[in-house]
């Protein structure tokens, strides 16, 4: 069987992400990976919570003074929206509408990029205030937790860009269908992590 | 004949006892010969758990041996195909429930002792006059030596912990540099000395250390802390309360300046020039010195915690501490002090005593 | 591995499939609005707390924030990531185990790491 | 490959092994790599026991001793025990479930190379002369002040190897979930497959915390982080928690597959179905789950407070229950059977008393107040060697003898095998039994030497002699392997005569596509069922003979890992050398380019044609 075989909306399976054994493997494997990622982020959250506001004697930064909610709000909206756009992309994947899927994925990537730029801006801003990675346990934990999330976003951007360009001429098939689908799982998972970051780190940080 | 048999009996009994006692290790550092209530509690738990576990082992080994003897292929025949038994719910239930009961039997005293031994609420208790009811010792673990401060008494000592008998002695423990663990095997279990927080626990000493081989209990560092982790020993002297009070008084007296200036020996002079920067000879004060307090050095059982307490070993130590205790913080004096000066210094140090 | 059975849907089946996809898509958009709404409330509560509005105490807001976060995560997982659909038993099992362990770690870090 | 008979040049053979994605070959690679590190760790162990043979000994210096114990522990756990078990999982598990390969052949290969390069990275520290010296646990206060790059080698090396382990874990899980032959329900899976499944699930959840912990350690040591530096607000207890959140499940990741191996051996050599199969499965899952709930029992003396200690003490004891169920199920399996004492069976029989001993001392340490005495004493050393050597290593040696014919097509000598066993078994008990008492007598672990006059001399002497016997046993095994390989007497499908699971139904070693036709599984112990019903071929096929899709080999995993390896050195030396930064960049670029190449190319695999399969079948003389 040729995995690059062309389909029509009529022959396109209902669950392209699970239509072949390879696809099923990828699908299940990726979910398992996300299960592991949950524990990875939980450990980072735990470390952050244990080290929140801890620094050397005379340490002058606290979560209440540091964090800026408006910026975080904009970032949250960007990432949440990108989650919806990726849902649209998957909707078109299901309907075998390659062009529209690519379009929505492109929008997703752009939103992700905007989010990442804001995060970089945020970090640069904090560093400018003297809140550097090496000045306290708190800063180390903050940058590591939020930075790991940011790193995941960056990886996602590279991933989706490669996928979009690689497949632009090939169209949808059962070989790359799962790839798009697992990307969308990954992207939603990043959003899940962000929900906890804005809640536990930023909102609860501001409350103190 | 009868007499001979009796003698033989006595002899075998003694032999058995010796073997048993040897199996218990040495009195000054064996957990099997507990010298205090904490160690005794832990020993009782050891006996209880060992008994339960021995029972399990016996059951398993019995089934195992019988099966091995009865069901060998050489016995049951080369072509015998046994019945393919699937299992048995009853049996499964039995060997689930019985272990649960055994575990409960162990879990109850475990939880009880965990809370009992972790109870340090009486630590800060004071009587009507505002005096502390219990002795509290602040232990600071440093790179390969131990500092003991008695905040109520205002004295500091090192390497040899001196405690009164038959009362709860409370400890505040912390590490100054790297994590260590404070362990006096014969008296009770250990507790870590962390770098970032003070741990608290208590021990009870019920055996007079004078009756021991070296006159001291052995203390150990139980947490890997660098090259000389193995050599980070300390010693414990236990004594009746009255003797302890006398000792404390004598220690407090070391703080009084020497009245007779003329008697300053050559050794003391050397000490003032080379050693005073890190070591104190007065026990009065607070913890936090760079090197161990030497006020009671002459009374000690070991040099540097593990070397024989002789002038020769002391001199060897001063000359090249790194050779004997790698990575410790003391500089070498072999090239800085002459042989004469060393003699005088060791004589002086050996004379620092509060007990003699 | 073996060949994929290519099944050609009839026009009616195709239409049914598309209708289903569409309705599920509508559903997801609704879930999205709910998520945005929860986020807005969360941020508003915290802003209100910061402004000292009466009635917004820490002990009210923090549980609410956690609850909203949990709901949002549930929506993401079940609707956006399709964990509500068939064939997701294994993902569910492993995600729940991950969440359980993932919850345990912060809990212990908050209780038995002391200063 | 299909036409094994062709002679290949050295270069071609090497290339073949470097690019292979065949699970059986990767299994052999794991076995070879793990075996190499096992010998390395064994040599380190011998030096440790030599140093402790007599009091006041200074055969090795204090610093070097700490380096040796650190490397011994790290090597044995991460680079010997786990990879060797992975070797068996790889080689055997897909056969047991009737699969033609694992779910992700490419990732399988990547996992192996990451383990291998990670191990290499760690051990290159010996050549550089900067060796990890803070124990395999690397507790933070000590590991932060350790000079040189020793701990960096530890952190980066384990990071790479750990990544490989995580991939292997996910791969095994998906293989078992998706690729079971028709009829192979979960409750018909052989126990070794089940334990592989549970151990892999534990890897999935235990290794991410390790990844985080190692990153934090790396940040603290190399990039100015402050997670564990208490003067900057950090906390060393975080490291201890993270390490043991990983470290305790890790112990079960090691022991469960060993349980699985023994659960295969007892039925085979008792000619009897495993007693209480569902209970065994349930106990395995329960042990796996509880394994995550008890990590703080490694930290009873840290000062967590009585409540935490009590909770974790009781949870720890609870693990004894499912473990006990397993022990009794094994006993009842041999009870009423027809016991043939072959070498694998000898190991299995030796395992029961040894492991029970290690298990009960574990419960004793679970009693927190008692553990205040036992913790970090030689009792602990005795305990964990009883479970790891008495459980895992005996399991590995048993599996080596059991599955050697399946993997290599030739039997290890039974006589030499038994010689190995007796040397190893007696040596093992001699080494470690007495160490329980050393612990009681107040000897702390990880001591470089001990003073005379503490009553420890004789016991340490006995212990060291025991270690020598173990070493002799291993040497005999190596000789056995060499002789067997040279003689190369070929064996049939089921060399033990009483095989019960699917792997014994196909040729030894299996053809590269494993099963000419995917088997239909009709119950637990399929092959036994087929045999007892008189089916000569041992398999009821579930499909006609047809083209088989197989994955392509690839060199990319090798280069991907090589990139990480180089980047690791670059990261370590980026400040003090001129080449460091460029090595870091080069390594990362190599890795990312390899990844990009992989994701951009179409790797659709190839087909083994029907005629080729028929030809193979004919050459083997039918399906037998």
GROMACS .gro file of C-alpha atoms in nm, chain D residues 120-466:
model
  347
  799UNK     CA    1   3.007   0.628   2.722
  800UNK     CA    2   2.982   0.993   2.819
  801UNK     CA    3   2.962   0.905   3.187
  802UNK     CA    4   3.258   0.672   3.168
  803UNK     CA    5   3.478   0.907   2.970
  804UNK     CA    6   3.507   1.085   3.303
  805UNK     CA    7   3.762   0.816   3.393
  806UNK     CA    8   3.979   0.923   3.102
  807UNK     CA    9   3.945   1.291   3.180
  808UNK     CA   10   4.022   1.224   3.546
  809UNK     CA   11   3.722   1.419   3.674
  810UNK     CA   12   3.488   1.159   3.806
  811UNK     CA   13   3.150   1.189   3.980
  812UNK     CA   14   3.207   1.138   4.351
  813UNK     CA   15   2.884   1.222   4.533
  814UNK     CA   16   2.732   0.876   4.530
  815UNK     CA   17   2.480   0.751   4.274
  816UNK     CA   18   2.222   0.965   4.456
  817UNK     CA   19   2.432   1.282   4.411
  818UNK     CA   20   2.276   1.459   4.709
  819UNK     CA   21   2.280   1.825   4.633
  820UNK     CA   22   2.492   1.982   4.903
  821UNK     CA   23   2.780   1.750   4.820
  822UNK     CA   24   2.726   1.741   4.446
  823UNK     CA   25   2.721   2.121   4.428
  824UNK     CA   26   3.064   2.161   4.586
  825UNK     CA   27   3.225   1.867   4.406
  826UNK     CA   28   3.515   2.005   4.208
  827UNK     CA   29   3.595   1.951   3.844
  828UNK     CA   30   3.345   1.818   3.592
  829UNK     CA   31   3.273   1.489   3.766
  830UNK     CA   32   2.912   1.564   3.856
  831UNK     CA   33   2.859   1.730   3.518
  832UNK     CA   34   2.955   1.403   3.352
  833UNK     CA   35   2.699   1.236   3.578
  834UNK     CA   36   2.421   1.483   3.504
  835UNK     CA   37   2.468   1.504   3.127
  836UNK     CA   38   2.550   1.137   3.080
  837UNK     CA   39   2.240   1.028   3.269
  838UNK     CA   40   2.033   1.288   3.088
  839UNK     CA   41   2.122   1.134   2.753
  840UNK     CA   42   2.087   0.775   2.873
  841UNK     CA   43   1.764   0.861   3.054
  842UNK     CA   44   1.614   1.005   2.737
  843UNK     CA   45   1.686   0.677   2.565
  844UNK     CA   46   1.521   0.488   2.847
  845UNK     CA   47   1.207   0.699   2.826
  846UNK     CA   48   1.182   0.633   2.452
  847UNK     CA   49   1.228   0.262   2.505
  848UNK     CA   50   0.955   0.268   2.767
  849UNK     CA   51   0.701   0.440   2.543
  850UNK     CA   52   0.796   0.210   2.259
  851UNK     CA   53   0.734  -0.105   2.463
  852UNK     CA   54   0.404   0.030   2.590
  853UNK     CA   55   0.270   0.109   2.245
  854UNK     CA   56   0.395  -0.222   2.112
  855UNK     CA   57   0.203  -0.410   2.376
  856UNK     CA   58  -0.106  -0.194   2.344
  857UNK     CA   59  -0.133  -0.200   1.965
  858UNK     CA   60   0.058  -0.491   1.822
  859UNK     CA   61  -0.067  -0.800   2.000
  860UNK     CA   62  -0.157  -1.084   1.766
  861UNK     CA   63  -0.527  -1.159   1.719
  862UNK     CA   64  -0.662  -1.332   2.029
  863UNK     CA   65  -0.380  -1.212   2.251
  864UNK     CA   66  -0.597  -1.033   2.504
  865UNK     CA   67  -0.439  -0.855   2.798
  866UNK     CA   68  -0.522  -1.147   3.023
  867UNK     CA   69  -0.351  -1.391   2.792
  868UNK     CA   70  -0.022  -1.208   2.779
  869UNK     CA   71   0.278  -1.391   2.918
  870UNK     CA   72   0.394  -1.255   3.252
  871UNK     CA   73   0.721  -1.124   3.108
  872UNK     CA   74   0.519  -0.912   2.867
  873UNK     CA   75   0.302  -0.793   3.153
  874UNK     CA   76   0.599  -0.693   3.364
  875UNK     CA   77   0.751  -0.521   3.062
  876UNK     CA   78   0.427  -0.330   3.030
  877UNK     CA   79   0.414  -0.221   3.392
  878UNK     CA   80   0.785  -0.144   3.411
  879UNK     CA   81   0.755   0.065   3.094
  880UNK     CA   82   0.460   0.254   3.238
  881UNK     CA   83   0.671   0.324   3.546
  882UNK     CA   84   0.953   0.448   3.323
  883UNK     CA   85   0.708   0.681   3.155
  884UNK     CA   86   0.619   0.844   3.486
  885UNK     CA   87   0.945   0.810   3.677
  886UNK     CA   88   1.194   0.937   3.423
  887UNK     CA   89   1.049   1.285   3.364
  888UNK     CA   90   1.119   1.381   3.728
  889UNK     CA   91   1.475   1.255   3.684
  890UNK     CA   92   1.504   1.464   3.370
  891UNK     CA   93   1.390   1.769   3.564
  892UNK     CA   94   1.619   1.691   3.858
  893UNK     CA   95   1.922   1.649   3.635
  894UNK     CA   96   1.842   1.972   3.455
  895UNK     CA   97   1.817   2.157   3.784
  896UNK     CA   98   2.149   2.009   3.892
  897UNK     CA   99   2.307   2.104   3.560
  898UNK     CA  100   2.169   2.457   3.587
  899UNK     CA  101   2.301   2.491   3.940
  900UNK     CA  102   2.645   2.366   3.855
  901UNK     CA  103   2.699   2.514   3.512
  902UNK     CA  104   2.458   2.798   3.445
  903UNK     CA  105   2.424   2.990   3.768
  904UNK     CA  106   2.099   2.836   3.891
  905UNK     CA  107   2.019   2.838   4.262
  906UNK     CA  108   1.777   2.553   4.313
  907UNK     CA  109   1.981   2.375   4.575
  908UNK     CA  110   2.201   2.654   4.710
  909UNK     CA  111   2.050   2.746   5.046
  910UNK     CA  112   2.244   3.070   5.069
  911UNK     CA  113   2.049   3.185   4.763
  912UNK     CA  114   1.715   3.061   4.886
  913UNK     CA  115   1.746   2.713   4.739
  914UNK     CA  116   1.677   2.389   4.916
  915UNK     CA  117   1.869   2.063   4.895
  916UNK     CA  118   1.570   1.859   5.009
  917UNK     CA  119   1.409   1.930   4.670
  918UNK     CA  120   1.683   1.728   4.506
  919UNK     CA  121   1.633   1.444   4.751
  920UNK     CA  122   1.260   1.437   4.680
  921UNK     CA  123   1.298   1.456   4.303
  922UNK     CA  124   1.571   1.197   4.303
  923UNK     CA  125   1.368   0.948   4.503
  924UNK     CA  126   1.042   1.021   4.321
  925UNK     CA  127   1.239   0.882   4.032
  926UNK     CA  128   1.468   0.652   4.230
  927UNK     CA  129   1.216   0.440   4.409
  928UNK     CA  130   1.010   0.349   4.102
  929UNK     CA  131   1.342   0.282   3.933
  930UNK     CA  132   1.400  -0.006   4.173
  931UNK     CA  133   1.069  -0.158   4.069
  932UNK     CA  134   1.147  -0.090   3.704
  933UNK     CA  135   1.442  -0.321   3.759
  934UNK     CA  136   1.278  -0.589   3.967
  935UNK     CA  137   0.948  -0.628   3.782
  936UNK     CA  138   1.101  -0.758   3.459
  937UNK     CA  139   1.306  -0.998   3.670
  938UNK     CA  140   0.979  -1.115   3.827
  939UNK     CA  141   0.850  -1.162   3.475
  940UNK     CA  142   1.152  -1.371   3.378
  941UNK     CA  143   1.104  -1.600   3.675
  942UNK     CA  144   0.733  -1.623   3.603
  943UNK     CA  145   0.833  -1.768   3.264
  944UNK     CA  146   1.093  -2.005   3.403
  945UNK     CA  147   0.888  -2.167   3.680
  946UNK     CA  148   0.608  -2.287   3.448
  947UNK     CA  149   0.849  -2.407   3.179
  948UNK     CA  150   1.062  -2.618   3.406
  949UNK     CA  151   0.774  -2.737   3.622
  950UNK     CA  152   0.566  -2.820   3.314
  951UNK     CA  153   0.282  -2.646   3.485
  952UNK     CA  154   0.075  -2.341   3.420
  953UNK     CA  155   0.157  -2.036   3.630
  954UNK     CA  156  -0.046  -2.059   3.948
  955UNK     CA  157  -0.291  -1.774   3.999
  956UNK     CA  158  -0.217  -1.586   3.676
  957UNK     CA  159  -0.475  -1.309   3.737
  958UNK     CA  160  -0.344  -1.254   4.089
  959UNK     CA  161   0.007  -1.232   3.950
  960UNK     CA  162  -0.100  -0.968   3.699
  961UNK     CA  163  -0.288  -0.773   3.958
  962UNK     CA  164   0.003  -0.790   4.201
  963UNK     CA  165   0.236  -0.661   3.928
  964UNK     CA  166   0.015  -0.363   3.856
  965UNK     CA  167  -0.032  -0.292   4.224
  966UNK     CA  168   0.341  -0.305   4.293
  967UNK     CA  169   0.392  -0.069   4.004
  968UNK     CA  170   0.139   0.175   4.143
  969UNK     CA  171   0.252   0.157   4.505
  970UNK     CA  172   0.608   0.201   4.386
  971UNK     CA  173   0.524   0.569   4.329
  972UNK     CA  174   0.375   0.627   4.671
  973UNK     CA  175   0.666   0.540   4.897
  974UNK     CA  176   0.970   0.736   4.787
  975UNK     CA  177   1.009   0.924   5.115
  976UNK     CA  178   1.107   0.606   5.297
  977UNK     CA  179   1.453   0.681   5.161
  978UNK     CA  180   1.433   1.004   5.358
  979UNK     CA  181   1.311   0.897   5.703
  980UNK     CA  182   1.612   1.053   5.873
  981UNK     CA  183   1.591   1.378   5.680
  982UNK     CA  184   1.355   1.521   5.940
  983UNK     CA  185   1.026   1.528   5.749
  984UNK     CA  186   0.839   1.495   6.075
  985UNK     CA  187   0.653   1.205   6.234
  986UNK     CA  188   0.336   1.237   6.026
  987UNK     CA  189   0.509   1.211   5.692
  988UNK     CA  190   0.731   0.934   5.822
  989UNK     CA  191   0.435   0.738   5.954
  990UNK     CA  192   0.239   0.767   5.628
  991UNK     CA  193   0.529   0.660   5.414
  992UNK     CA  194   0.621   0.382   5.658
  993UNK     CA  195   0.279   0.221   5.635
  994UNK     CA  196   0.263   0.267   5.256
  995UNK     CA  197   0.601   0.100   5.227
  996UNK     CA  198   0.495  -0.200   5.428
  997UNK     CA  199   0.187  -0.236   5.210
  998UNK     CA  200   0.407  -0.330   4.914
  999UNK     CA  201   0.499  -0.649   5.096
 1000UNK     CA  202   0.147  -0.780   5.040
 1001UNK     CA  203   0.143  -0.801   4.657
 1002UNK     CA  204   0.505  -0.914   4.662
 1003UNK     CA  205   0.411  -1.192   4.902
 1004UNK     CA  206   0.128  -1.295   4.670
 1005UNK     CA  207   0.381  -1.335   4.392
 1006UNK     CA  208   0.618  -1.542   4.601
 1007UNK     CA  209   0.342  -1.781   4.705
 1008UNK     CA  210   0.211  -1.806   4.351
 1009UNK     CA  211   0.555  -1.910   4.234
 1010UNK     CA  212   0.581  -2.165   4.512
 1011UNK     CA  213   0.243  -2.308   4.420
 1012UNK     CA  214   0.350  -2.319   4.056
 1013UNK     CA  215   0.630  -2.559   4.130
 1014UNK     CA  216   0.415  -2.742   4.384
 1015UNK     CA  217   0.270  -3.044   4.212
 1016UNK     CA  218   0.475  -2.983   3.900
 1017UNK     CA  219   0.753  -3.178   3.741
 1018UNK     CA  220   1.061  -2.984   3.839
 1019UNK     CA  221   1.363  -3.011   3.616
 1020UNK     CA  222   1.665  -2.830   3.754
 1021UNK     CA  223   1.825  -2.674   3.449
 1022UNK     CA  224   2.048  -2.369   3.477
 1023UNK     CA  225   1.766  -2.115   3.437
 1024UNK     CA  226   1.556  -2.309   3.688
 1025UNK     CA  227   1.852  -2.320   3.926
 1026UNK     CA  228   1.864  -1.941   3.916
 1027UNK     CA  229   1.490  -1.922   3.969
 1028UNK     CA  230   1.510  -2.155   4.265
 1029UNK     CA  231   1.801  -1.961   4.406
 1030UNK     CA  232   1.604  -1.642   4.359
 1031UNK     CA  233   1.318  -1.732   4.593
 1032UNK     CA  234   1.505  -1.752   4.925
 1033UNK     CA  235   1.743  -1.472   4.826
 1034UNK     CA  236   1.468  -1.234   4.729
 1035UNK     CA  237   1.251  -1.318   5.028
 1036UNK     CA  238   1.546  -1.229   5.245
 1037UNK     CA  239   1.591  -0.898   5.064
 1038UNK     CA  240   1.219  -0.832   5.076
 1039UNK     CA  241   1.175  -0.884   5.448
 1040UNK     CA  242   1.468  -0.658   5.531
 1041UNK     CA  243   1.292  -0.403   5.316
 1042UNK     CA  244   0.986  -0.423   5.537
 1043UNK     CA  245   1.206  -0.389   5.842
 1044UNK     CA  246   1.345  -0.067   5.703
 1045UNK     CA  247   0.995   0.045   5.629
 1046UNK     CA  248   0.942   0.064   6.004
 1047UNK     CA  249   1.056   0.425   6.028
 1048UNK     CA  250   1.193   0.431   6.385
 1049UNK     CA  251   1.393   0.118   6.318
 1050UNK     CA  252   1.516   0.273   5.997
 1051UNK     CA  253   1.671   0.556   6.201
 1052UNK     CA  254   1.919   0.289   6.306
 1053UNK     CA  255   1.946   0.104   5.975
 1054UNK     CA  256   1.948   0.397   5.733
 1055UNK     CA  257   2.281   0.462   5.561
 1056UNK     CA  258   2.441   0.174   5.747
 1057UNK     CA  259   2.576  -0.143   5.594
 1058UNK     CA  260   2.238  -0.300   5.657
 1059UNK     CA  261   2.108  -0.092   5.368
 1060UNK     CA  262   2.394  -0.203   5.150
 1061UNK     CA  263   2.306  -0.563   5.233
 1062UNK     CA  264   1.936  -0.506   5.173
 1063UNK     CA  265   1.955  -0.349   4.832
 1064UNK     CA  266   2.213  -0.591   4.709
 1065UNK     CA  267   1.985  -0.871   4.822
 1066UNK     CA  268   1.701  -0.736   4.610
 1067UNK     CA  269   1.911  -0.619   4.319
 1068UNK     CA  270   2.161  -0.902   4.299
 1069UNK     CA  271   1.933  -1.165   4.453
 1070UNK     CA  272   1.645  -1.048   4.235
 1071UNK     CA  273   1.752  -0.855   3.929
 1072UNK     CA  274   2.095  -1.003   3.860
 1073UNK     CA  275   1.981  -1.359   3.921
 1074UNK     CA  276   1.692  -1.280   3.686
 1075UNK     CA  277   1.930  -1.147   3.423
 1076UNK     CA  278   2.157  -1.450   3.450
 1077UNK     CA  279   1.856  -1.682   3.435
 1078UNK     CA  280   1.722  -1.503   3.128
 1079UNK     CA  281   2.064  -1.519   2.966
 1080UNK     CA  282   2.063  -1.896   2.988
 1081UNK     CA  283   1.693  -1.930   2.912
 1082UNK     CA  284   1.677  -1.713   2.602
 1083UNK     CA  285   2.032  -1.747   2.470
 1084UNK     CA  286   1.924  -2.027   2.233
 1085UNK     CA  287   1.629  -1.817   2.114
 1086UNK     CA  288   1.847  -1.513   2.052
 1087UNK     CA  289   2.156  -1.682   1.911
 1088UNK     CA  290   2.040  -2.024   1.805
 1089UNK     CA  291   2.284  -2.210   2.024
 1090UNK     CA  292   2.272  -2.333   2.384
 1091UNK     CA  293   2.504  -2.215   2.661
 1092UNK     CA  294   2.675  -2.507   2.832
 1093UNK     CA  295   2.458  -2.637   3.114
 1094UNK     CA  296   2.755  -2.763   3.315
 1095UNK     CA  297   2.938  -2.432   3.302
 1096UNK     CA  298   2.610  -2.259   3.368
 1097UNK     CA  299   2.568  -2.449   3.691
 1098UNK     CA  300   2.928  -2.380   3.788
 1099UNK     CA  301   2.857  -2.010   3.736
 1100UNK     CA  302   2.546  -2.035   3.945
 1101UNK     CA  303   2.708  -2.199   4.244
 1102UNK     CA  304   3.006  -1.965   4.251
 1103UNK     CA  305   2.784  -1.666   4.209
 1104UNK     CA  306   2.515  -1.778   4.452
 1105UNK     CA  307   2.747  -1.879   4.734
 1106UNK     CA  308   2.964  -1.574   4.676
 1107UNK     CA  309   2.659  -1.351   4.680
 1108UNK     CA  310   2.531  -1.474   5.016
 1109UNK     CA  311   2.878  -1.468   5.161
 1110UNK     CA  312   2.927  -1.110   5.051
 1111UNK     CA  313   2.601  -0.963   5.160
 1112UNK     CA  314   2.449  -1.172   5.441
 1113UNK     CA  315   2.718  -1.068   5.684
 1114UNK     CA  316   2.675  -0.704   5.589
 1115UNK     CA  317   2.340  -0.696   5.769
 1116UNK     CA  318   2.536  -0.746   6.089
 1117UNK     CA  319   2.798  -0.493   5.992
 1118UNK     CA  320   2.511  -0.249   5.982
 1119UNK     CA  321   2.385  -0.357   6.323
 1120UNK     CA  322   2.737  -0.317   6.455
 1121UNK     CA  323   2.742   0.046   6.356
 1122UNK     CA  324   2.928   0.052   6.027
 1123UNK     CA  325   2.804   0.337   5.805
 1124UNK     CA  326   2.786   0.280   5.432
 1125UNK     CA  327   3.009   0.452   5.177
 1126UNK     CA  328   3.306   0.452   5.413
 1127UNK     CA  329   3.641   0.454   5.244
 1128UNK     CA  330   3.808   0.261   5.524
 1129UNK     CA  331   3.747   0.165   5.883
 1130UNK     CA  332   3.960   0.168   6.197
 1131UNK     CA  333   4.083  -0.147   6.358
 1132UNK     CA  334   3.923  -0.249   6.687
 1133UNK     CA  335   3.558  -0.192   6.604
 1134UNK     CA  336   3.482  -0.558   6.554
 1135UNK     CA  337   3.426  -0.525   6.180
 1136UNK     CA  338   3.738  -0.693   6.049
 1137UNK     CA  339   3.629  -1.054   6.014
 1138UNK     CA  340   3.294  -0.970   5.863
 1139UNK     CA  341   3.448  -0.743   5.604
 1140UNK     CA  342   3.704  -1.009   5.522
 1141UNK     CA  343   3.435  -1.270   5.465
 1142UNK     CA  344   3.240  -1.023   5.256
 1143UNK     CA  345   3.536  -0.953   5.029
 1144UNK     CA  346   3.607  -1.322   4.978
 1145UNK     CA  347   3.244  -1.367   4.876
   0.00000   0.00000   0.00000
